[in-house]
PDB file of C-alpha atoms in Angstrom:
ATOM      1  CA  UNK A   1      71.568  70.920  -2.197  1.00 54.00           C
ATOM      2  CA  UNK A   2      74.804  70.969  -0.225  1.00 50.00           C
ATOM      3  CA  UNK A   3      78.285  72.168  -1.036  1.00 51.00           C
ATOM      4  CA  UNK A   4      79.784  69.693   1.428  1.00 54.00           C
ATOM      5  CA  UNK A   5      81.964  66.970  -0.027  1.00 63.00           C
ATOM      6  CA  UNK A   6      80.386  63.542   0.304  1.00 56.00           C
ATOM      7  CA  UNK A   7      82.945  60.809   1.085  1.00 52.00           C
ATOM      8  CA  UNK A   8      83.434  57.843  -1.173  1.00 49.00           C
ATOM      9  CA  UNK A   9      80.695  55.270  -0.584  1.00 42.00           C
ATOM     10  CA  UNK A  10      81.653  53.105  -3.544  1.00 40.00           C
ATOM     11  CA  UNK A  11      82.754  50.173  -1.415  1.00 39.00           C
ATOM     12  CA  UNK A  12      79.124  49.239  -0.838  1.00 42.00           C
ATOM     13  CA  UNK A  13      78.703  48.676  -4.556  1.00 42.00           C
ATOM     14  CA  UNK A  14      82.143  47.283  -5.378  1.00 40.00           C
ATOM     15  CA  UNK A  15      82.560  43.860  -6.873  1.00 40.00           C
ATOM     16  CA  UNK A  16      84.422  41.375  -4.648  1.00 38.00           C
ATOM     17  CA  UNK A  17      87.501  39.534  -5.856  1.00 39.00           C
ATOM     18  CA  UNK A  18      89.930  37.087  -4.308  1.00 38.00           C
ATOM     19  CA  UNK A  19      93.177  38.656  -3.060  1.00 45.00           C
ATOM     20  CA  UNK A  20      95.196  36.135  -5.075  1.00 44.00           C
ATOM     21  CA  UNK A  21      93.551  37.201  -8.345  1.00 41.00           C
ATOM     22  CA  UNK A  22      93.802  40.930  -7.584  1.00 50.00           C
ATOM     23  CA  UNK A  23      97.538  40.679  -6.855  1.00 50.00           C
ATOM     24  CA  UNK A  24      98.290  38.710 -10.013  1.00 56.00           C
ATOM     25  CA  UNK A  25      96.503  41.000 -12.460  1.00 81.00           C
ATOM     26  CA  UNK A  26      98.358  43.834 -14.150  1.00 83.00           C
ATOM     27  CA  UNK A  27      97.295  46.918 -16.046  1.00 82.00           C
ATOM     28  CA  UNK A  28      99.013  49.883 -17.639  1.00 71.00           C
ATOM     29  CA  UNK A  29      99.955  53.116 -15.925  1.00 67.00           C
ATOM     30  CA  UNK A  30     101.019  55.133 -18.917  1.00 69.00           C
ATOM     31  CA  UNK A  31     103.478  52.843 -20.689  1.00 72.00           C
ATOM     32  CA  UNK A  32     104.396  51.020 -17.476  1.00 74.00           C
ATOM     33  CA  UNK A  33     102.824  47.796 -16.189  1.00 76.00           C
ATOM     34  CA  UNK A  34     101.548  47.903 -12.592  1.00 73.00           C
ATOM     35  CA  UNK A  35      99.308  45.825 -10.376  1.00 81.00           C
ATOM     36  CA  UNK A  36      95.654  46.727 -10.902  1.00 81.00           C
ATOM     37  CA  UNK A  37      95.364  47.304  -7.167  1.00 72.00           C
ATOM     38  CA  UNK A  38      98.031  50.042  -7.421  1.00 72.00           C
ATOM     39  CA  UNK A  39      96.751  52.054 -10.364  1.00 71.00           C
ATOM     40  CA  UNK A  40      94.106  54.123  -8.559  1.00 71.00           C
ATOM     41  CA  UNK A  41      96.623  55.417  -6.020  1.00 75.00           C
ATOM     42  CA  UNK A  42      99.192  56.162  -8.734  1.00 69.00           C
ATOM     43  CA  UNK A  43      96.611  58.131 -10.732  1.00 70.00           C
ATOM     44  CA  UNK A  44      95.574  59.897  -7.522  1.00 66.00           C
ATOM     45  CA  UNK A  45      99.163  61.035  -6.987  1.00 71.00           C
ATOM     46  CA  UNK A  46      99.208  62.520 -10.491  1.00 71.00           C
ATOM     47  CA  UNK A  47      96.056  64.550  -9.949  1.00 69.00           C
ATOM     48  CA  UNK A  48      97.018  65.574  -6.418  1.00 72.00           C
ATOM     49  CA  UNK A  49     100.103  67.068  -8.040  1.00 69.00           C
ATOM     50  CA  UNK A  50      98.406  68.833 -10.955  1.00 71.00           C
ATOM     51  CA  UNK A  51      95.119  69.962  -9.322  1.00 70.00           C
ATOM     52  CA  UNK A  52      96.207  73.493  -8.442  1.00 73.00           C
ATOM     53  CA  UNK A  53      97.439  74.242 -11.982  1.00 71.00           C
ATOM     54  CA  UNK A  54      94.917  72.069 -13.829  1.00 71.00           C
ATOM     55  CA  UNK A  55      92.886  74.857 -15.441  1.00 75.00           C
ATOM     56  CA  UNK A  56      95.943  76.879 -16.423  1.00 80.00           C
ATOM     57  CA  UNK A  57      97.592  73.854 -17.996  1.00 78.00           C
ATOM     58  CA  UNK A  58      94.404  72.894 -19.861  1.00 78.00           C
ATOM     59  CA  UNK A  59      94.355  76.298 -21.530  1.00 83.00           C
ATOM     60  CA  UNK A  60      98.052  76.152 -22.357  1.00 83.00           C
ATOM     61  CA  UNK A  61      98.100  72.535 -23.561  1.00 83.00           C
ATOM     62  CA  UNK A  62      95.131  72.936 -25.888  1.00 87.00           C
ATOM     63  CA  UNK A  63      95.621  76.637 -26.678  1.00 84.00           C
ATOM     64  CA  UNK A  64      92.096  77.118 -25.342  1.00 88.00           C
ATOM     65  CA  UNK A  65      90.497  74.614 -27.727  1.00 93.00           C
ATOM     66  CA  UNK A  66      89.347  72.406 -24.820  1.00 93.00           C
ATOM     67  CA  UNK A  67      86.611  74.985 -24.244  1.00 92.00           C
ATOM     68  CA  UNK A  68      85.223  74.330 -27.734  1.00 95.00           C
ATOM     69  CA  UNK A  69      85.347  70.547 -27.166  1.00 96.00           C
ATOM     70  CA  UNK A  70      83.418  70.953 -23.934  1.00 95.00           C
ATOM     71  CA  UNK A  71      80.914  73.342 -25.525  1.00 96.00           C
ATOM     72  CA  UNK A  72      80.158  70.757 -28.210  1.00 97.00           C
ATOM     73  CA  UNK A  73      79.653  68.152 -25.477  1.00 97.00           C
ATOM     74  CA  UNK A  74      77.184  70.399 -23.663  1.00 97.00           C
ATOM     75  CA  UNK A  75      75.328  71.152 -26.893  1.00 97.00           C
ATOM     76  CA  UNK A  76      75.092  67.400 -27.584  1.00 97.00           C
ATOM     77  CA  UNK A  77      73.844  66.513 -24.111  1.00 98.00           C
ATOM     78  CA  UNK A  78      70.206  67.507 -24.476  1.00 97.00           C
ATOM     79  CA  UNK A  79      70.251  68.800 -20.903  1.00 98.00           C
ATOM     80  CA  UNK A  80      67.269  70.961 -20.020  1.00 97.00           C
ATOM     81  CA  UNK A  81      65.479  72.415 -17.006  1.00 98.00           C
ATOM     82  CA  UNK A  82      64.668  69.888 -14.303  1.00 98.00           C
ATOM     83  CA  UNK A  83      67.199  67.260 -15.374  1.00 98.00           C
ATOM     84  CA  UNK A  84      69.471  65.357 -13.008  1.00 98.00           C
ATOM     85  CA  UNK A  85      73.004  65.388 -14.397  1.00 98.00           C
ATOM     86  CA  UNK A  86      76.109  63.495 -13.276  1.00 98.00           C
ATOM     87  CA  UNK A  87      79.375  65.169 -14.278  1.00 98.00           C
ATOM     88  CA  UNK A  88      81.661  62.205 -13.648  1.00 97.00           C
ATOM     89  CA  UNK A  89      85.394  62.763 -13.258  1.00 94.00           C
ATOM     90  CA  UNK A  90      84.220  66.354 -13.357  1.00 93.00           C
ATOM     91  CA  UNK A  91      87.481  67.754 -12.068  1.00 86.00           C
ATOM     92  CA  UNK A  92      87.416  71.515 -11.693  1.00 88.00           C
ATOM     93  CA  UNK A  93      83.795  71.829 -12.794  1.00 94.00           C
ATOM     94  CA  UNK A  94      83.817  73.335 -16.283  1.00 93.00           C
ATOM     95  CA  UNK A  95      80.854  71.221 -17.435  1.00 96.00           C
ATOM     96  CA  UNK A  96      79.116  71.422 -14.059  1.00 97.00           C
ATOM     97  CA  UNK A  97      79.036  75.219 -14.237  1.00 96.00           C
ATOM     98  CA  UNK A  98      77.215  75.142 -17.575  1.00 96.00           C
ATOM     99  CA  UNK A  99      74.876  72.322 -16.569  1.00 98.00           C
ATOM    100  CA  UNK A 100      73.958  74.091 -13.323  1.00 97.00           C
ATOM    101  CA  UNK A 101      72.533  76.994 -15.312  1.00 96.00           C
ATOM    102  CA  UNK A 102      70.785  74.710 -17.815  1.00 97.00           C
ATOM    103  CA  UNK A 103      68.970  72.515 -15.271  1.00 98.00           C
ATOM    104  CA  UNK A 104      67.871  75.499 -13.177  1.00 97.00           C
ATOM    105  CA  UNK A 105      66.380  75.418  -9.682  1.00 96.00           C
ATOM    106  CA  UNK A 106      64.213  72.373 -10.435  1.00 97.00           C
ATOM    107  CA  UNK A 107      67.184  70.253 -11.555  1.00 98.00           C
ATOM    108  CA  UNK A 108      70.449  69.137 -10.009  1.00 98.00           C
ATOM    109  CA  UNK A 109      74.048  68.499 -10.985  1.00 98.00           C
ATOM    110  CA  UNK A 110      76.343  66.095  -9.159  1.00 98.00           C
ATOM    111  CA  UNK A 111      80.044  66.775  -9.621  1.00 97.00           C
ATOM    112  CA  UNK A 112      81.781  63.466  -8.884  1.00 97.00           C
ATOM    113  CA  UNK A 113      85.489  62.717  -8.944  1.00 95.00           C
ATOM    114  CA  UNK A 114      87.600  59.994  -7.371  1.00 92.00           C
ATOM    115  CA  UNK A 115      90.275  62.556  -6.533  1.00 91.00           C
ATOM    116  CA  UNK A 116      89.567  64.726  -3.501  1.00 91.00           C
ATOM    117  CA  UNK A 117      92.105  67.394  -4.495  1.00 89.00           C
ATOM    118  CA  UNK A 118      90.387  67.934  -7.842  1.00 89.00           C
ATOM    119  CA  UNK A 119      86.970  67.902  -6.196  1.00 92.00           C
ATOM    120  CA  UNK A 120      88.003  70.618  -3.740  1.00 92.00           C
ATOM    121  CA  UNK A 121      89.383  72.802  -6.542  1.00 91.00           C
ATOM    122  CA  UNK A 122      86.134  72.373  -8.480  1.00 93.00           C
ATOM    123  CA  UNK A 123      83.964  73.150  -5.458  1.00 95.00           C
ATOM    124  CA  UNK A 124      85.914  76.300  -4.605  1.00 94.00           C
ATOM    125  CA  UNK A 125      85.841  77.524  -8.211  1.00 93.00           C
ATOM    126  CA  UNK A 126      82.095  77.014  -8.556  1.00 96.00           C
ATOM    127  CA  UNK A 127      81.351  78.631  -5.201  1.00 95.00           C
ATOM    128  CA  UNK A 128      83.432  81.639  -6.246  1.00 94.00           C
ATOM    129  CA  UNK A 129      81.117  81.911  -9.279  1.00 93.00           C
ATOM    130  CA  UNK A 130      78.082  81.898  -6.983  1.00 94.00           C
ATOM    131  CA  UNK A 131      76.958  78.437  -8.133  1.00 94.00           C
ATOM    132  CA  UNK A 132      75.792  76.706  -4.959  1.00 89.00           C
ATOM    133  CA  UNK A 133      72.077  76.009  -5.049  1.00 91.00           C
ATOM    134  CA  UNK A 134      71.724  72.963  -7.302  1.00 96.00           C
ATOM    135  CA  UNK A 135      75.166  71.306  -7.148  1.00 97.00           C
ATOM    136  CA  UNK A 136      76.299  68.354  -5.028  1.00 97.00           C
ATOM    137  CA  UNK A 137      79.862  67.095  -4.672  1.00 97.00           C
ATOM    138  CA  UNK A 138      80.632  63.405  -4.257  1.00 97.00           C
ATOM    139  CA  UNK A 139      83.961  61.601  -4.148  1.00 95.00           C
ATOM    140  CA  UNK A 140      83.213  58.474  -6.158  1.00 95.00           C
ATOM    141  CA  UNK A 141      84.872  55.680  -8.107  1.00 95.00           C
ATOM    142  CA  UNK A 142      83.485  55.442 -11.648  1.00 96.00           C
ATOM    143  CA  UNK A 143      83.707  51.644 -11.483  1.00 96.00           C
ATOM    144  CA  UNK A 144      81.307  51.432  -8.524  1.00 96.00           C
ATOM    145  CA  UNK A 145      79.085  54.514  -8.469  1.00 98.00           C
ATOM    146  CA  UNK A 146      77.330  55.142  -5.125  1.00 97.00           C
ATOM    147  CA  UNK A 147      74.015  56.205  -6.679  1.00 98.00           C
ATOM    148  CA  UNK A 148      70.632  54.472  -7.091  1.00 98.00           C
ATOM    149  CA  UNK A 149      69.626  52.632 -10.245  1.00 98.00           C
ATOM    150  CA  UNK A 150      67.878  54.694 -12.955  1.00 98.00           C
ATOM    151  CA  UNK A 151      68.711  58.006 -11.264  1.00 98.00           C
ATOM    152  CA  UNK A 152      70.267  60.427 -13.789  1.00 98.00           C
ATOM    153  CA  UNK A 153      68.973  61.843 -17.062  1.00 98.00           C
ATOM    154  CA  UNK A 154      72.464  62.521 -18.406  1.00 98.00           C
ATOM    155  CA  UNK A 155      75.971  61.407 -17.464  1.00 98.00           C
ATOM    156  CA  UNK A 156      79.043  63.119 -18.872  1.00 98.00           C
ATOM    157  CA  UNK A 157      82.673  62.117 -18.451  1.00 97.00           C
ATOM    158  CA  UNK A 158      85.256  64.510 -19.869  1.00 96.00           C
ATOM    159  CA  UNK A 159      88.896  63.410 -20.004  1.00 94.00           C
ATOM    160  CA  UNK A 160      88.502  60.922 -17.181  1.00 93.00           C
ATOM    161  CA  UNK A 161      87.767  57.499 -18.639  1.00 96.00           C
ATOM    162  CA  UNK A 162      91.351  56.841 -19.754  1.00 92.00           C
ATOM    163  CA  UNK A 163      92.487  56.999 -16.111  1.00 91.00           C
ATOM    164  CA  UNK A 164      90.047  54.310 -14.957  1.00 93.00           C
ATOM    165  CA  UNK A 165      91.543  50.880 -14.276  1.00 91.00           C
ATOM    166  CA  UNK A 166      88.629  48.794 -15.600  1.00 94.00           C
ATOM    167  CA  UNK A 167      86.928  50.969 -18.194  1.00 96.00           C
ATOM    168  CA  UNK A 168      84.229  48.404 -19.001  1.00 98.00           C
ATOM    169  CA  UNK A 169      83.242  48.282 -15.326  1.00 97.00           C
ATOM    170  CA  UNK A 170      82.851  52.063 -15.373  1.00 97.00           C
ATOM    171  CA  UNK A 171      80.612  51.976 -18.454  1.00 98.00           C
ATOM    172  CA  UNK A 172      78.517  49.226 -16.849  1.00 98.00           C
ATOM    173  CA  UNK A 173      78.190  51.266 -13.658  1.00 98.00           C
ATOM    174  CA  UNK A 174      77.158  54.376 -15.589  1.00 98.00           C
ATOM    175  CA  UNK A 175      74.541  52.371 -17.486  1.00 98.00           C
ATOM    176  CA  UNK A 176      73.042  51.238 -14.172  1.00 98.00           C
ATOM    177  CA  UNK A 177      72.578  54.760 -12.763  1.00 98.00           C
ATOM    178  CA  UNK A 178      71.115  56.233 -15.961  1.00 98.00           C
ATOM    179  CA  UNK A 179      67.351  56.453 -16.350  1.00 98.00           C
ATOM    180  CA  UNK A 180      65.742  54.703 -19.318  1.00 98.00           C
ATOM    181  CA  UNK A 181      65.944  57.257 -22.115  1.00 97.00           C
ATOM    182  CA  UNK A 182      69.070  58.763 -20.588  1.00 98.00           C
ATOM    183  CA  UNK A 183      72.333  59.331 -22.413  1.00 98.00           C
ATOM    184  CA  UNK A 184      76.040  59.048 -21.722  1.00 98.00           C
ATOM    185  CA  UNK A 185      78.613  61.347 -23.303  1.00 98.00           C
ATOM    186  CA  UNK A 186      82.325  60.573 -22.986  1.00 98.00           C
ATOM    187  CA  UNK A 187      84.714  63.270 -24.184  1.00 97.00           C
ATOM    188  CA  UNK A 188      88.206  61.856 -24.395  1.00 97.00           C
ATOM    189  CA  UNK A 189      91.494  62.042 -26.238  1.00 94.00           C
ATOM    190  CA  UNK A 190      91.520  59.543 -29.073  1.00 96.00           C
ATOM    191  CA  UNK A 191      93.420  58.491 -32.198  1.00 96.00           C
ATOM    192  CA  UNK A 192      94.356  61.161 -34.780  1.00 96.00           C
ATOM    193  CA  UNK A 193      92.969  60.335 -38.207  1.00 94.00           C
ATOM    194  CA  UNK A 194      95.985  61.252 -40.319  1.00 95.00           C
ATOM    195  CA  UNK A 195      99.565  60.018 -40.160  1.00 95.00           C
ATOM    196  CA  UNK A 196     101.007  63.527 -40.397  1.00 95.00           C
ATOM    197  CA  UNK A 197      98.845  64.791 -37.538  1.00 96.00           C
ATOM    198  CA  UNK A 198      99.722  61.725 -35.475  1.00 94.00           C
ATOM    199  CA  UNK A 199     103.462  62.355 -35.863  1.00 94.00           C
ATOM    200  CA  UNK A 200     103.112  66.035 -34.985  1.00 95.00           C
ATOM    201  CA  UNK A 201     100.940  65.131 -32.002  1.00 92.00           C
ATOM    202  CA  UNK A 202     103.548  62.639 -30.749  1.00 93.00           C
ATOM    203  CA  UNK A 203     106.269  65.276 -31.015  1.00 92.00           C
ATOM    204  CA  UNK A 204     104.172  67.737 -29.048  1.00 91.00           C
ATOM    205  CA  UNK A 205     103.012  65.209 -26.429  1.00 91.00           C
ATOM    206  CA  UNK A 206     106.336  63.620 -25.571  1.00 90.00           C
ATOM    207  CA  UNK A 207     108.727  66.528 -25.993  1.00 88.00           C
ATOM    208  CA  UNK A 208     106.888  69.819 -25.467  1.00 90.00           C
ATOM    209  CA  UNK A 209     104.141  68.859 -23.014  1.00 88.00           C
ATOM    210  CA  UNK A 210     106.407  67.514 -20.218  1.00 87.00           C
ATOM    211  CA  UNK A 211     108.612  70.618 -20.480  1.00 89.00           C
ATOM    212  CA  UNK A 212     105.519  72.808 -20.243  1.00 87.00           C
ATOM    213  CA  UNK A 213     104.418  70.825 -17.183  1.00 84.00           C
ATOM    214  CA  UNK A 214     107.814  71.369 -15.585  1.00 88.00           C
ATOM    215  CA  UNK A 215     107.802  75.111 -16.240  1.00 85.00           C
ATOM    216  CA  UNK A 216     104.201  75.824 -15.189  1.00 83.00           C
ATOM    217  CA  UNK A 217     103.379  73.120 -12.641  1.00 79.00           C
ATOM    218  CA  UNK A 218     106.906  72.061 -11.618  1.00 83.00           C
ATOM    219  CA  UNK A 219     105.932  68.526 -12.601  1.00 81.00           C
ATOM    220  CA  UNK A 220     107.176  66.975 -15.838  1.00 84.00           C
ATOM    221  CA  UNK A 221     106.461  63.369 -14.816  1.00 85.00           C
ATOM    222  CA  UNK A 222     102.705  63.816 -14.355  1.00 84.00           C
ATOM    223  CA  UNK A 223     102.352  65.292 -17.824  1.00 83.00           C
ATOM    224  CA  UNK A 224     104.523  62.532 -19.270  1.00 87.00           C
ATOM    225  CA  UNK A 225     102.028  60.067 -17.740  1.00 84.00           C
ATOM    226  CA  UNK A 226      99.080  62.008 -19.190  1.00 84.00           C
ATOM    227  CA  UNK A 227     100.600  61.798 -22.675  1.00 87.00           C
ATOM    228  CA  UNK A 228     101.236  58.073 -22.280  1.00 89.00           C
ATOM    229  CA  UNK A 229      97.746  57.411 -20.920  1.00 90.00           C
ATOM    230  CA  UNK A 230      96.244  58.946 -24.064  1.00 90.00           C
ATOM    231  CA  UNK A 231      98.180  56.492 -26.251  1.00 90.00           C
ATOM    232  CA  UNK A 232      96.964  53.531 -24.164  1.00 89.00           C
ATOM    233  CA  UNK A 233      93.307  54.558 -24.346  1.00 93.00           C
ATOM    234  CA  UNK A 234      90.999  52.573 -26.690  1.00 95.00           C
ATOM    235  CA  UNK A 235      90.562  54.057 -30.161  1.00 96.00           C
ATOM    236  CA  UNK A 236      87.237  55.364 -31.436  1.00 98.00           C
ATOM    237  CA  UNK A 237      85.804  52.101 -32.742  1.00 98.00           C
ATOM    238  CA  UNK A 238      86.965  50.056 -29.755  1.00 98.00           C
ATOM    239  CA  UNK A 239      85.361  52.462 -27.296  1.00 98.00           C
ATOM    240  CA  UNK A 240      82.139  52.427 -29.322  1.00 98.00           C
ATOM    241  CA  UNK A 241      82.105  48.626 -29.014  1.00 98.00           C
ATOM    242  CA  UNK A 242      82.624  48.935 -25.248  1.00 98.00           C
ATOM    243  CA  UNK A 243      79.584  51.240 -25.055  1.00 98.00           C
ATOM    244  CA  UNK A 244      77.545  48.614 -26.862  1.00 98.00           C
ATOM    245  CA  UNK A 245      78.835  45.856 -24.598  1.00 98.00           C
ATOM    246  CA  UNK A 246      77.604  47.839 -21.580  1.00 98.00           C
ATOM    247  CA  UNK A 247      74.105  47.912 -23.114  1.00 98.00           C
ATOM    248  CA  UNK A 248      74.048  51.345 -24.715  1.00 98.00           C
ATOM    249  CA  UNK A 249      72.216  51.775 -28.012  1.00 98.00           C
ATOM    250  CA  UNK A 250      72.460  54.229 -30.935  1.00 98.00           C
ATOM    251  CA  UNK A 251      76.158  54.588 -30.107  1.00 98.00           C
ATOM    252  CA  UNK A 252      78.055  57.146 -32.155  1.00 98.00           C
ATOM    253  CA  UNK A 253      81.218  59.197 -31.961  1.00 98.00           C
ATOM    254  CA  UNK A 254      82.264  62.546 -33.379  1.00 98.00           C
ATOM    255  CA  UNK A 255      85.918  63.324 -34.058  1.00 98.00           C
ATOM    256  CA  UNK A 256      87.217  66.792 -33.253  1.00 97.00           C
ATOM    257  CA  UNK A 257      90.549  68.399 -34.124  1.00 96.00           C
ATOM    258  CA  UNK A 258      91.348  65.592 -36.536  1.00 97.00           C
ATOM    259  CA  UNK A 259      90.546  62.831 -34.062  1.00 97.00           C
ATOM    260  CA  UNK A 260      92.840  64.090 -31.303  1.00 96.00           C
ATOM    261  CA  UNK A 261      89.616  64.206 -29.308  1.00 97.00           C
ATOM    262  CA  UNK A 262      86.383  62.276 -29.835  1.00 98.00           C
ATOM    263  CA  UNK A 263      82.951  62.585 -28.242  1.00 98.00           C
ATOM    264  CA  UNK A 264      81.217  59.216 -27.814  1.00 98.00           C
ATOM    265  CA  UNK A 265      77.483  59.109 -27.140  1.00 98.00           C
ATOM    266  CA  UNK A 266      75.128  56.279 -26.258  1.00 98.00           C
ATOM    267  CA  UNK A 267      71.553  55.934 -25.008  1.00 98.00           C
ATOM    268  CA  UNK A 268      69.907  53.667 -22.436  1.00 98.00           C
ATOM    269  CA  UNK A 269      66.485  52.481 -23.580  1.00 96.00           C
TER     270      UNK A 269
END
């Protein structure tokens, strides 16, 4: 295994489109409408800005509860010794660190993220923990993964899918690289299940969170985008249907913290 960063090779797998069509299509960036061709760079700017304070802000924003969400994801993954795991949009490597210990010397974990700043933070953090032997780092676009067919036993994506321009393309790409019998787990912010919780969550997200981002990371706008991106993400049932459309079977989801976060799981058979 290598701790060198592997450059993005996704272009070899990317789907071609006519320039006229690409320029005419729009998507959301938070609550704003932008050209689809612009969204990846706009999201990249957000994560370039927040990378250095990402872990600190995660703890503050969730009051540490994100660690419990991630622990449940790991416990639901079925990862064991010898497995090949893809931690997609793996950011600063929280899941990768746990998976590295679970798969052991006979397995491997690939930490992949489209954002080089996040990938560097994750690599440095994991190396500081002495985790180097069974981890690879790859800069990759979730919509066009640069990996062989039927390659991974497990793919996880924690808090990354909502930032992808074409989410269905990402799910299709993940399905391709999973081995038969493999599973995908997507941990993502979702729709609160009660009206009272939803109102409180909106108050927190749009009034407190940007101020916190300004105080801690000197960046209110990036955290305003993050709050907006959560509201634009598909709800639990819609995302489950997208899993099924990609070909996944036995698709389920588990709400946590009243539906503020949901873990979706599907299998490739």
